[in-house]
Coordinates of C-alpha atoms and ligand atoms in Angstrom, one line a residue:
X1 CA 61.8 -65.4 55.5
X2 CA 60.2 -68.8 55.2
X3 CA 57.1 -69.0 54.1
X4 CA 56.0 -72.8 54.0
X5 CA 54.1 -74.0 51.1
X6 CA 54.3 -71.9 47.9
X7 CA 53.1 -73.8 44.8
X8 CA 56.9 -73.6 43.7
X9 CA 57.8 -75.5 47.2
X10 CA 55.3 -78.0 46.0
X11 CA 56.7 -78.6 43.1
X12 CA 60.4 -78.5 44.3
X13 CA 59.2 -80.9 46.7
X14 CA 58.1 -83.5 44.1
X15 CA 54.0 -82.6 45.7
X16 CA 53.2 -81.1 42.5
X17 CA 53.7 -81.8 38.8
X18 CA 55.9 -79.8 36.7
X19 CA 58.2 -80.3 33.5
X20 CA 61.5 -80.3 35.6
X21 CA 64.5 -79.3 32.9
X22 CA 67.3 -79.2 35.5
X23 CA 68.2 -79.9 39.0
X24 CA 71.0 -79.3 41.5
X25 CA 71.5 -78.8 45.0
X26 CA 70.7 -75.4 45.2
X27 CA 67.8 -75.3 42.7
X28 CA 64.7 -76.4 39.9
X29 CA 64.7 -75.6 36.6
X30 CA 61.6 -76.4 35.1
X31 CA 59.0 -75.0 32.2
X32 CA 56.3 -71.8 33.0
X33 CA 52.9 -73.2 32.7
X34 CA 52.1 -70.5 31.1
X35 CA 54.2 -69.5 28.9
X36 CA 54.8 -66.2 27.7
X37 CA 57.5 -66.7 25.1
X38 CA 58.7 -70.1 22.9
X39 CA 60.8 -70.9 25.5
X40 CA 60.1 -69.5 28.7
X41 CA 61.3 -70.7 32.2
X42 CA 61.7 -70.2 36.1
X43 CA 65.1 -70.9 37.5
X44 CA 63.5 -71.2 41.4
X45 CA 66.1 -71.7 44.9
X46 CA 65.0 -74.2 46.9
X47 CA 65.8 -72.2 49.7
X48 CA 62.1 -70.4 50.4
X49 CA 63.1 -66.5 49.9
X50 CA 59.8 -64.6 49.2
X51 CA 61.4 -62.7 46.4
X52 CA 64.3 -60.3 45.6
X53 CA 63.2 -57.6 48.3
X54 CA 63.8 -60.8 51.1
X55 CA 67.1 -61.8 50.1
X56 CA 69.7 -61.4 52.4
X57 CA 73.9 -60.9 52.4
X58 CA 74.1 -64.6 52.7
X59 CA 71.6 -65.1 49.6
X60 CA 74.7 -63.5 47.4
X61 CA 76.4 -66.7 46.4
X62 CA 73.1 -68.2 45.5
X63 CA 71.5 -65.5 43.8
X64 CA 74.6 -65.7 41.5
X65 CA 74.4 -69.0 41.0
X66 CA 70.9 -68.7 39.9
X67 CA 72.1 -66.3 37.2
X68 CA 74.9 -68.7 36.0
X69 CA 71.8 -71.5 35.3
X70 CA 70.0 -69.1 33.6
X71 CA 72.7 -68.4 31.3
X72 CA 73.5 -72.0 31.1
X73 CA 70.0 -73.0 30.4
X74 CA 69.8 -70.3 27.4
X75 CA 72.6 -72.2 25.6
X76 CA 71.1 -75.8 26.7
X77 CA 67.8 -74.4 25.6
X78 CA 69.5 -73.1 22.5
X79 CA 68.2 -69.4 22.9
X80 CA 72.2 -68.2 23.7
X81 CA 72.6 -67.0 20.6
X82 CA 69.3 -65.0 19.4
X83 CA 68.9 -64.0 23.1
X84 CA 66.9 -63.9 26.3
X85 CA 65.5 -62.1 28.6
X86 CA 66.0 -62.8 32.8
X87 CA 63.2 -61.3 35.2
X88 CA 62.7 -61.3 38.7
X89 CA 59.4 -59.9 39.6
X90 CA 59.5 -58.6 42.7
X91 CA 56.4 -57.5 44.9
X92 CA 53.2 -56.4 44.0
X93 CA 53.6 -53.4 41.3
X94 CA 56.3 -56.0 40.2
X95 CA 54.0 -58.0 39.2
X96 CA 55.3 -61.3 41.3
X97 CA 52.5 -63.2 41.6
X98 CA 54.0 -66.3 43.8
X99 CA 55.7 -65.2 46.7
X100 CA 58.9 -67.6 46.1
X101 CA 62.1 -66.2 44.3
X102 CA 62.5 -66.9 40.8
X103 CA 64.2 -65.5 37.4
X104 CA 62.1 -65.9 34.1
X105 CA 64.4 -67.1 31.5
X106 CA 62.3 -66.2 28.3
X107 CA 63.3 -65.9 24.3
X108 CA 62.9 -67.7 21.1
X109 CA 61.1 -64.7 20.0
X110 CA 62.4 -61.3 19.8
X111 CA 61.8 -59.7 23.4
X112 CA 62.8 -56.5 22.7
X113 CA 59.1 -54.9 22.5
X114 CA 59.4 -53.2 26.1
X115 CA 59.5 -54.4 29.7
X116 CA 55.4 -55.2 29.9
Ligands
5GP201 P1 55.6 -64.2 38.8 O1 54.3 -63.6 38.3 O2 55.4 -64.5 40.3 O3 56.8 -63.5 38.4 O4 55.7 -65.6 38.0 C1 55.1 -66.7 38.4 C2 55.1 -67.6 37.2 O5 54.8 -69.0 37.7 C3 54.0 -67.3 36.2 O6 54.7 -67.0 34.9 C4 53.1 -68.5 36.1 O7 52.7 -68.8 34.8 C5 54.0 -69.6 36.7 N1 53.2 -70.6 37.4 C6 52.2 -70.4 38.3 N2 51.8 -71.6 38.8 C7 52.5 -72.6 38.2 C8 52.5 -74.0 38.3 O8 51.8 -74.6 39.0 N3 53.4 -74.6 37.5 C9 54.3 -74.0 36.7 N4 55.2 -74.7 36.0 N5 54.3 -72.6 36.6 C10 53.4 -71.9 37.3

């Protein structure tokens, strides 16, 4: 589904500032703006997929390469070794509040308090 303008679209399109760790053709790293862990951030495809619940067979190639950059950007990020945590809120009990797939890399502190 494509949806337009999310503010992730902005930012992927360079419309709206953001702290940009890490960029291929497929997708943006950059930092949460409000960060819920020391280090804490989105791994977002440029290609507009609503969220997990939208993605389609074709999606499968990127949605692995998402994970991949995740992992890579735990041991750029230096969080590898302690661990992480990777989240893809999905919908509206899943507590996705912008309606653009994305994984939460988060850790630098322990994360293993529950899934809230
Ligand atoms: P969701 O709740 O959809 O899983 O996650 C959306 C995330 O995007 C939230 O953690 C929120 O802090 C982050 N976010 C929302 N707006 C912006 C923004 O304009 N810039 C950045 N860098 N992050 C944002």
């Amino acid at each position: 589904m494509l949806l337009g303008m999310t503010i992730f679209s902005k930012i992927i399109r360079r419309e709206v500032p953001a702290d940009i760790l890490f960029e291929d053709d497929k997708c943006l790293v950059f930092k949460d703006i409000y960060p819920k862990a020391p280090t804490h951030v989105l791994i977002v495809p440029k290609r507009e997929i609503t969220s997990l619940a939208e993605a389609a067979p074709e999606d499968q190639n990127l949605l692995g390469h998402l994970m991949l950059v995740a992992a890579d950007m735990a041991r750029k990020l230096g969080i590898a070794a302690s661990g992480y945590r990777v989240v893809i809120n999905t919908g509206a009990q899943g507590g996705q509040t912008v309606h653009h797939l994305h994984l939460h890399l988060m850790g630098g502190r322990s994360m293993a308090e529950g899934m809230g």
